[in-house]
Amino acid sequence: MNPSVHKVLIIGGGFSGMTAAIEFRKRNIDVHLVEIDPNWRTDGAGISIGGATLRAFKTIGILDEFLKVGHAHSGLDLFAPHGIHIAKLPTPLIGDKDIPASGAIMRPALAKILAEKTRASGTKVKLGCTYTQMINSATGVDVTFTDGTTDTYDLVVAADGVFSSVRKSHFPEAGEPRYVGQGVWRAVLPRLPNVENTMMWVGPHLKVGVNPMSKDQMYLFLTEDKKERQQVDPADYVEKLRALMLTFSAPMIQELAAMLNEDSMIDFRSLGNLLVPAPWYKNRIVMIGDTVAATTPHLASGACIGIESAIVLAEELCKDVSVDEGLAAFQQRRWDRCRMVVENSGRLAQIEIEGGDKAEHTAIMRESMMALAQPI
């Protein structure tokens, strides 16, 4: 154990924060996690999972739980709007026979798996709580919490998401997320028998796809070009999403559109991205996940890079090195990989908006998946 790090505070109980807690606890670090939501909820429908994320799940120790609740598969089939098959993109294997190439799961189901693992690790979890003040120095961080308590930590891990209060208060030069010109619709539907892997139909300004999430459910997503960031009334979700899908003449999309109803867990969100310039740390505060590298879902790797960063952070900070050396090593290992995902996802969005080169789009997806298959 690194003699400089005995006690860690994690701010934010999302995927990255929970992973950091689990990995630090494996190394017998005293871990406190605060999550502002008293119910520790995770919103959203499904989440697509690549092989790199599944490799991270094996490292964390939740791969078996994922396979019981979620769905593992391989490959991505691309179709034209009228249904003609364009290409099949293989999803690269990680090199471990126990790790599938890709998959999907309900976000709340994955959050529950990680939350149970976090509590079982011995992490001290405090819900409905966050910080009010942090005094950051070269030797530690003095923290005051919303419940009136105070404590001192060797390291604070900011994993409080894309609208991070830690980033705003302690890294004001970092900037804010940038809208990319697209919104994404998501829904959950009963799984059709022929949905065995990821399937995607690409039109001029719309892209729709499905991904199996379990034996009985599939995850539907649709990206829509919008010049301005837009809010949609939830009362109009079914009507608006169905109308967008019906612009595709592919018989399967027509069938999917007819399946939508008030129970489909439809959600709409505008898409933005953020890549905070290095370094991602000051003294004893370090940022991970969406707090520093928030990406659009075009490579299905946003959760992946955050979870990987949590694993790498625990590895580097628990070596027999100084905190500064450990944080520098963490930054060096994570920068290029996170930058690649954010920038390539943004480029895919730009190509879709501009009606750009389909060959470039396919090449970026293929090359990115191959890069993500490499060890972290």
Coordinates of C-alpha atoms in Angstrom, one line a residue:
M1 CA 0.0 0.0 0.0
N2 CA 1.2 3.5 -0.8
P3 CA 2.1 5.0 2.6
S4 CA 0.9 8.4 1.4
V5 CA -2.6 7.3 0.8
H6 CA -4.6 5.7 3.7
K7 CA -7.9 7.4 3.4
V8 CA -9.9 8.4 0.3
L9 CA -13.1 10.3 -0.2
I10 CA -15.1 9.7 -3.4
I11 CA -17.6 12.4 -4.4
G12 CA -20.3 10.8 -6.6
G13 CA -21.8 7.4 -6.6
G14 CA -22.1 6.7 -10.3
F15 CA -20.3 4.0 -12.2
S16 CA -16.8 5.6 -12.0
G17 CA -17.1 6.5 -8.3
M18 CA -18.3 3.1 -7.3
T19 CA -15.6 1.4 -9.3
A20 CA -13.0 3.6 -7.6
A21 CA -14.4 2.6 -4.2
I22 CA -14.3 -1.1 -5.0
E23 CA -10.7 -1.0 -6.3
F24 CA -9.3 1.1 -3.5
R25 CA -10.9 -1.2 -0.9
K26 CA -9.3 -4.2 -2.6
R27 CA -6.0 -2.6 -1.5
N28 CA -7.2 -2.0 2.1
I29 CA -7.6 1.8 1.7
D30 CA -10.2 3.4 4.0
V31 CA -12.8 4.7 1.5
H32 CA -15.7 7.1 2.1
L33 CA -18.2 7.7 -0.6
V34 CA -20.8 10.5 -0.6
E35 CA -23.7 10.6 -3.1
I36 CA -26.1 13.5 -3.1
D37 CA -29.1 11.4 -4.2
P38 CA -30.6 9.9 -1.0
N39 CA -32.1 7.0 -3.1
W40 CA -28.9 6.3 -5.1
R41 CA -30.9 6.1 -8.3
T42 CA -29.5 5.8 -11.9
D43 CA -31.8 7.2 -14.6
G44 CA -32.0 5.9 -18.2
A45 CA -32.9 2.9 -20.2
G46 CA -30.2 0.7 -21.6
I47 CA -26.5 1.0 -21.9
S48 CA -24.4 -0.6 -24.7
I49 CA -21.3 -2.4 -23.4
G50 CA -18.1 -3.1 -25.4
G51 CA -15.5 -5.7 -24.8
A52 CA -13.2 -3.3 -23.0
T53 CA -15.9 -2.5 -20.5
L54 CA -16.6 -6.2 -20.0
R55 CA -12.8 -6.7 -19.3
A56 CA -13.1 -3.9 -16.7
F57 CA -16.1 -5.8 -15.2
K58 CA -13.9 -8.9 -14.8
T59 CA -11.3 -6.8 -13.0
I60 CA -13.9 -5.3 -10.7
G61 CA -15.4 -8.7 -10.1
I62 CA -18.9 -8.2 -11.5
L63 CA -18.7 -9.9 -14.9
D64 CA -20.6 -13.0 -13.7
E65 CA -23.3 -10.8 -12.3
F66 CA -23.5 -8.8 -15.6
L67 CA -23.9 -12.1 -17.6
K68 CA -26.8 -13.2 -15.4
V69 CA -28.8 -10.0 -15.7
G70 CA -27.6 -8.4 -19.0
H71 CA -26.8 -9.8 -22.5
A72 CA -23.5 -10.6 -24.2
H73 CA -23.2 -10.8 -28.0
S74 CA -20.9 -10.0 -30.9
G75 CA -20.9 -7.8 -34.0
L76 CA -22.7 -4.7 -35.4
D77 CA -24.9 -4.9 -38.4
L78 CA -25.4 -1.7 -40.4
F79 CA -28.5 -1.2 -42.7
A80 CA -29.7 1.5 -45.1
P81 CA -33.0 3.3 -44.1
H82 CA -35.0 1.0 -46.4
G83 CA -33.5 -2.1 -44.8
I84 CA -30.8 -3.3 -47.1
H85 CA -27.8 -4.7 -45.2
I86 CA -24.7 -2.5 -45.7
A87 CA -22.0 -4.1 -43.6
K88 CA -21.2 -6.2 -40.6
L89 CA -18.6 -4.8 -38.2
P90 CA -17.0 -7.4 -36.0
T91 CA -16.5 -6.4 -32.4
P92 CA -12.9 -7.3 -31.5
L93 CA -12.3 -9.9 -28.8
I94 CA -10.2 -8.8 -25.9
G95 CA -8.0 -11.8 -25.9
D96 CA -9.6 -13.6 -22.9
K97 CA -11.9 -16.4 -23.7
D98 CA -14.1 -15.6 -20.7
I99 CA -14.8 -12.0 -21.9
P100 CA -17.5 -11.5 -24.6
A101 CA -17.0 -9.1 -27.4
S102 CA -19.9 -6.8 -26.5
G103 CA -23.2 -6.6 -24.7
A104 CA -25.9 -4.4 -23.1
I105 CA -27.8 -4.1 -19.8
M106 CA -30.3 -1.8 -18.2
R107 CA -28.6 1.1 -16.5
P108 CA -30.4 0.7 -13.2
A109 CA -29.5 -3.0 -13.2
L110 CA -25.8 -2.2 -13.7
A111 CA -26.0 0.4 -11.0
K112 CA -27.5 -2.1 -8.6
I113 CA -24.8 -4.6 -9.2
L114 CA -22.1 -2.0 -8.6
A115 CA -23.8 -0.6 -5.5
E116 CA -24.0 -4.0 -3.9
K117 CA -20.4 -4.6 -4.7
T118 CA -19.5 -1.2 -3.2
R119 CA -21.3 -1.9 0.0
A120 CA -19.8 -5.4 0.3
S121 CA -16.3 -4.0 -0.2
G122 CA -16.5 -2.1 3.1
T123 CA -16.8 1.3 1.6
K124 CA -18.5 3.8 4.1
V125 CA -21.4 5.1 2.0
K126 CA -23.3 8.2 2.9
L127 CA -26.4 9.0 0.8
G128 CA -28.2 12.4 0.6
C129 CA -24.9 14.0 1.4
T130 CA -22.2 16.0 -0.4
Y131 CA -19.5 18.6 0.5
T132 CA -19.9 22.3 1.3
Q133 CA -16.2 23.2 1.5
M134 CA -12.9 21.5 0.6
I135 CA -9.5 23.0 1.6
N136 CA -7.0 21.4 -0.7
S137 CA -3.3 21.3 0.1
A138 CA -0.2 19.4 -0.7
T139 CA -0.7 17.1 2.3
G140 CA -4.4 16.5 2.3
V141 CA -7.9 17.8 1.9
D142 CA -10.1 19.1 4.8
V143 CA -13.7 18.5 3.9
T144 CA -16.9 19.9 5.4
F145 CA -20.1 18.0 4.5
T146 CA -23.7 19.1 4.2
D147 CA -24.7 17.1 7.3
G148 CA -22.3 19.3 9.3
T149 CA -19.5 16.8 9.8
T150 CA -15.9 17.3 8.9
D151 CA -13.0 15.0 8.0
T152 CA -9.6 15.0 6.4
Y153 CA -8.5 12.8 3.5
D154 CA -5.2 11.9 1.8
L155 CA -7.1 12.0 -1.6
V156 CA -10.4 13.2 -2.9
V157 CA -11.7 11.6 -6.1
A158 CA -14.2 13.8 -7.9
A159 CA -16.6 11.5 -9.8
D160 CA -19.7 13.8 -9.6
G161 CA -20.5 13.8 -13.3
V162 CA -20.6 16.1 -16.3
F163 CA -22.0 19.0 -14.3
S164 CA -19.5 18.5 -11.5
S165 CA -19.5 21.0 -8.7
V166 CA -15.9 20.0 -7.8
R167 CA -14.7 20.9 -11.4
K168 CA -16.5 24.2 -11.2
S169 CA -15.1 25.2 -7.8
H170 CA -11.6 23.7 -7.9
F171 CA -10.9 23.6 -11.7
P172 CA -12.7 26.7 -12.9
E173 CA -10.4 26.9 -16.0
A174 CA -11.7 23.5 -17.2
G175 CA -14.7 24.8 -19.1
E176 CA -18.2 23.3 -19.6
P177 CA -19.7 20.6 -21.8
R178 CA -20.3 21.6 -25.5
Y179 CA -23.5 20.7 -27.3
V180 CA -22.6 18.7 -30.4
G181 CA -25.8 19.3 -32.5
Q182 CA -27.6 16.0 -31.8
G183 CA -30.1 14.6 -29.4
V184 CA -30.6 11.0 -28.5
W185 CA -33.9 9.1 -27.9
R186 CA -33.8 5.9 -25.9
A187 CA -36.5 3.3 -25.1
V188 CA -36.9 -0.2 -23.8
L189 CA -38.9 -2.7 -25.8
P190 CA -39.7 -6.5 -25.7
R191 CA -36.9 -8.2 -27.5
L192 CA -37.7 -9.5 -31.0
P193 CA -36.5 -13.0 -31.8
N194 CA -34.2 -11.8 -34.6
V195 CA -32.4 -9.2 -32.5
E196 CA -29.3 -11.2 -31.5
N197 CA -26.7 -8.5 -31.7
T198 CA -26.5 -4.7 -32.3
M199 CA -28.4 -3.5 -35.4
M200 CA -28.3 0.0 -36.7
W201 CA -30.1 1.8 -39.6
V202 CA -28.3 5.0 -40.8
G203 CA -30.3 7.8 -42.6
P204 CA -29.3 11.3 -43.7
H205 CA -30.1 13.0 -40.4
L206 CA -31.3 10.1 -38.2
K207 CA -29.7 6.9 -36.9
V208 CA -31.8 4.2 -35.2
G209 CA -30.6 1.0 -33.6
V210 CA -31.4 -1.8 -31.2
N211 CA -29.3 -3.8 -28.8
P212 CA -30.4 -6.9 -26.9
M213 CA -30.2 -6.4 -23.1
S214 CA -31.5 -9.6 -21.7
K215 CA -33.5 -12.6 -22.8
D216 CA -36.7 -10.5 -22.8
Q217 CA -35.7 -6.9 -23.4
M218 CA -33.9 -4.8 -26.0
Y219 CA -32.7 -1.3 -26.0
L220 CA -33.7 1.1 -28.7
F221 CA -31.8 4.3 -29.5
L222 CA -32.2 7.0 -32.1
T223 CA -29.9 10.0 -32.7
E224 CA -31.5 13.1 -34.2
D225 CA -29.7 16.2 -35.7
K226 CA -30.8 19.4 -34.0
K227 CA -29.0 22.7 -34.5
E228 CA -30.1 24.0 -31.1
R229 CA -30.3 22.2 -27.8
Q230 CA -33.9 21.2 -27.3
Q231 CA -36.3 20.2 -24.5
V232 CA -39.1 17.7 -25.3
D233 CA -42.3 17.4 -23.2
P234 CA -42.4 13.8 -21.9
A235 CA -46.1 13.8 -22.7
D236 CA -45.1 13.9 -26.4
Y237 CA -42.4 11.3 -26.2
V238 CA -44.3 8.4 -27.8
E239 CA -45.7 10.4 -30.6
K240 CA -42.5 12.2 -31.5
L241 CA -40.2 9.2 -31.4
R242 CA -42.7 7.1 -33.4
A243 CA -42.9 9.8 -36.1
L244 CA -39.1 9.9 -36.4
M245 CA -38.9 6.1 -36.7
L246 CA -41.6 6.0 -39.4
T247 CA -39.4 8.1 -41.7
F248 CA -37.5 4.8 -42.2
S249 CA -39.1 2.4 -44.6
A250 CA -37.3 -0.6 -43.3
P251 CA -40.0 -3.2 -42.2
M252 CA -38.3 -3.8 -38.9
I253 CA -38.2 -0.2 -38.0
Q254 CA -41.9 0.1 -38.9
E255 CA -42.5 -2.8 -36.5
L256 CA -40.4 -1.3 -33.7
A257 CA -42.3 2.0 -34.1
A258 CA -45.6 0.2 -33.7
M259 CA -44.4 -1.3 -30.4
L260 CA -43.8 2.0 -28.7
N261 CA -46.2 2.9 -25.9
E262 CA -46.3 4.7 -22.5
D263 CA -44.5 1.8 -20.8
S264 CA -41.4 2.0 -23.1
M265 CA -39.4 4.1 -20.7
I266 CA -38.7 6.6 -23.4
D267 CA -36.1 9.3 -22.7
F268 CA -34.7 12.2 -24.7
R269 CA -31.4 14.0 -24.0
S270 CA -29.3 16.6 -25.9
L271 CA -25.8 15.4 -26.5
G272 CA -22.6 17.2 -25.4
N273 CA -19.0 16.4 -24.8
L274 CA -16.2 17.6 -22.6
L275 CA -12.5 16.9 -22.6
V276 CA -10.7 18.8 -19.8
P277 CA -7.0 19.6 -20.6
A278 CA -4.4 17.8 -18.5
P279 CA -3.7 17.7 -15.6
W280 CA -6.8 16.3 -14.1
Y281 CA -5.6 16.9 -10.6
K282 CA -4.5 19.6 -8.2
N283 CA -2.7 18.8 -5.0
R284 CA -4.8 16.0 -3.5
I285 CA -8.0 16.3 -5.6
V286 CA -8.3 14.3 -8.8
M287 CA -11.2 14.1 -11.3
I288 CA -12.4 11.0 -13.2
G289 CA -15.2 9.8 -15.5
D290 CA -17.7 12.3 -17.0
T291 CA -16.2 15.0 -14.8
V292 CA -13.2 15.3 -17.1
A293 CA -14.0 13.1 -20.2
A294 CA -17.7 13.2 -21.1
T295 CA -18.5 11.7 -24.5
T296 CA -21.4 11.2 -26.9
P297 CA -22.6 7.6 -27.1
H298 CA -21.4 7.0 -30.7
L299 CA -18.7 4.5 -29.6
A300 CA -20.7 3.2 -26.6
S301 CA -17.6 3.9 -24.4
G302 CA -18.4 6.7 -22.1
A303 CA -18.9 4.5 -19.1
C304 CA -16.0 2.4 -20.2
I305 CA -13.4 5.1 -20.0
G306 CA -14.6 6.3 -16.6
I307 CA -14.6 2.8 -15.2
E308 CA -11.1 2.1 -16.6
S309 CA -9.8 5.4 -15.2
A310 CA -11.1 4.4 -11.7
I311 CA -9.2 1.1 -12.0
V312 CA -6.0 2.8 -13.2
L313 CA -6.2 5.4 -10.4
A314 CA -6.3 2.8 -7.7
E315 CA -3.5 0.8 -9.3
E316 CA -1.2 3.9 -9.5
L317 CA -2.0 5.5 -6.2
C318 CA -1.4 2.2 -4.3
K319 CA 2.1 1.7 -5.6
D320 CA 5.0 2.6 -3.3
V321 CA 5.3 6.1 -4.8
S322 CA 4.5 9.6 -3.8
V323 CA 1.0 10.9 -4.5
D324 CA 2.3 13.3 -7.1
E325 CA 4.1 10.5 -8.9
G326 CA 1.0 8.3 -8.7
L327 CA -1.3 11.0 -10.1
A328 CA 1.2 11.8 -12.9
A329 CA 1.4 8.1 -13.8
F330 CA -2.5 7.9 -13.8
Q331 CA -2.7 10.9 -16.1
Q332 CA -0.1 9.5 -18.5
R333 CA -1.9 6.2 -18.8
R334 CA -5.4 7.7 -19.3
W335 CA -5.0 10.9 -21.4
D336 CA -4.6 9.4 -24.9
R337 CA -7.3 6.8 -24.5
C338 CA -9.9 9.1 -23.1
R339 CA -9.1 11.8 -25.7
M340 CA -9.5 9.2 -28.5
V341 CA -12.9 8.2 -27.3
V342 CA -14.2 11.8 -26.9
E343 CA -12.7 13.1 -30.1
N344 CA -13.6 10.1 -32.3
S345 CA -17.2 10.1 -30.9
G346 CA -17.5 13.8 -31.7
R347 CA -16.2 13.2 -35.2
L348 CA -18.8 10.5 -35.8
A349 CA -21.5 12.9 -34.7
Q350 CA -20.1 15.6 -37.1
I351 CA -20.1 13.2 -40.0
E352 CA -23.7 12.2 -39.3
I353 CA -24.8 15.8 -39.1
E354 CA -23.0 16.9 -42.3
G355 CA -24.0 13.8 -44.2
G356 CA -20.3 13.1 -44.6
D357 CA -18.2 10.2 -45.8
K358 CA -19.8 6.9 -44.7
A359 CA -16.5 5.1 -45.3
E360 CA -14.8 7.4 -42.9
H361 CA -17.6 6.8 -40.4
T362 CA -17.2 3.0 -40.6
A363 CA -13.4 3.3 -40.5
I364 CA -13.5 5.4 -37.3
M365 CA -15.8 2.9 -35.6
R366 CA -13.6 0.0 -36.6
E367 CA -10.3 1.6 -35.6
S368 CA -11.7 2.9 -32.3
M369 CA -13.0 -0.6 -31.4
M370 CA -9.7 -2.1 -32.2
A371 CA -7.9 0.6 -30.1
L372 CA -10.2 0.0 -27.1
A373 CA -9.5 -3.7 -27.3
Q374 CA -5.9 -3.0 -26.4
P375 CA -4.8 -3.3 -22.7
I376 CA -5.2 -0.2 -20.5

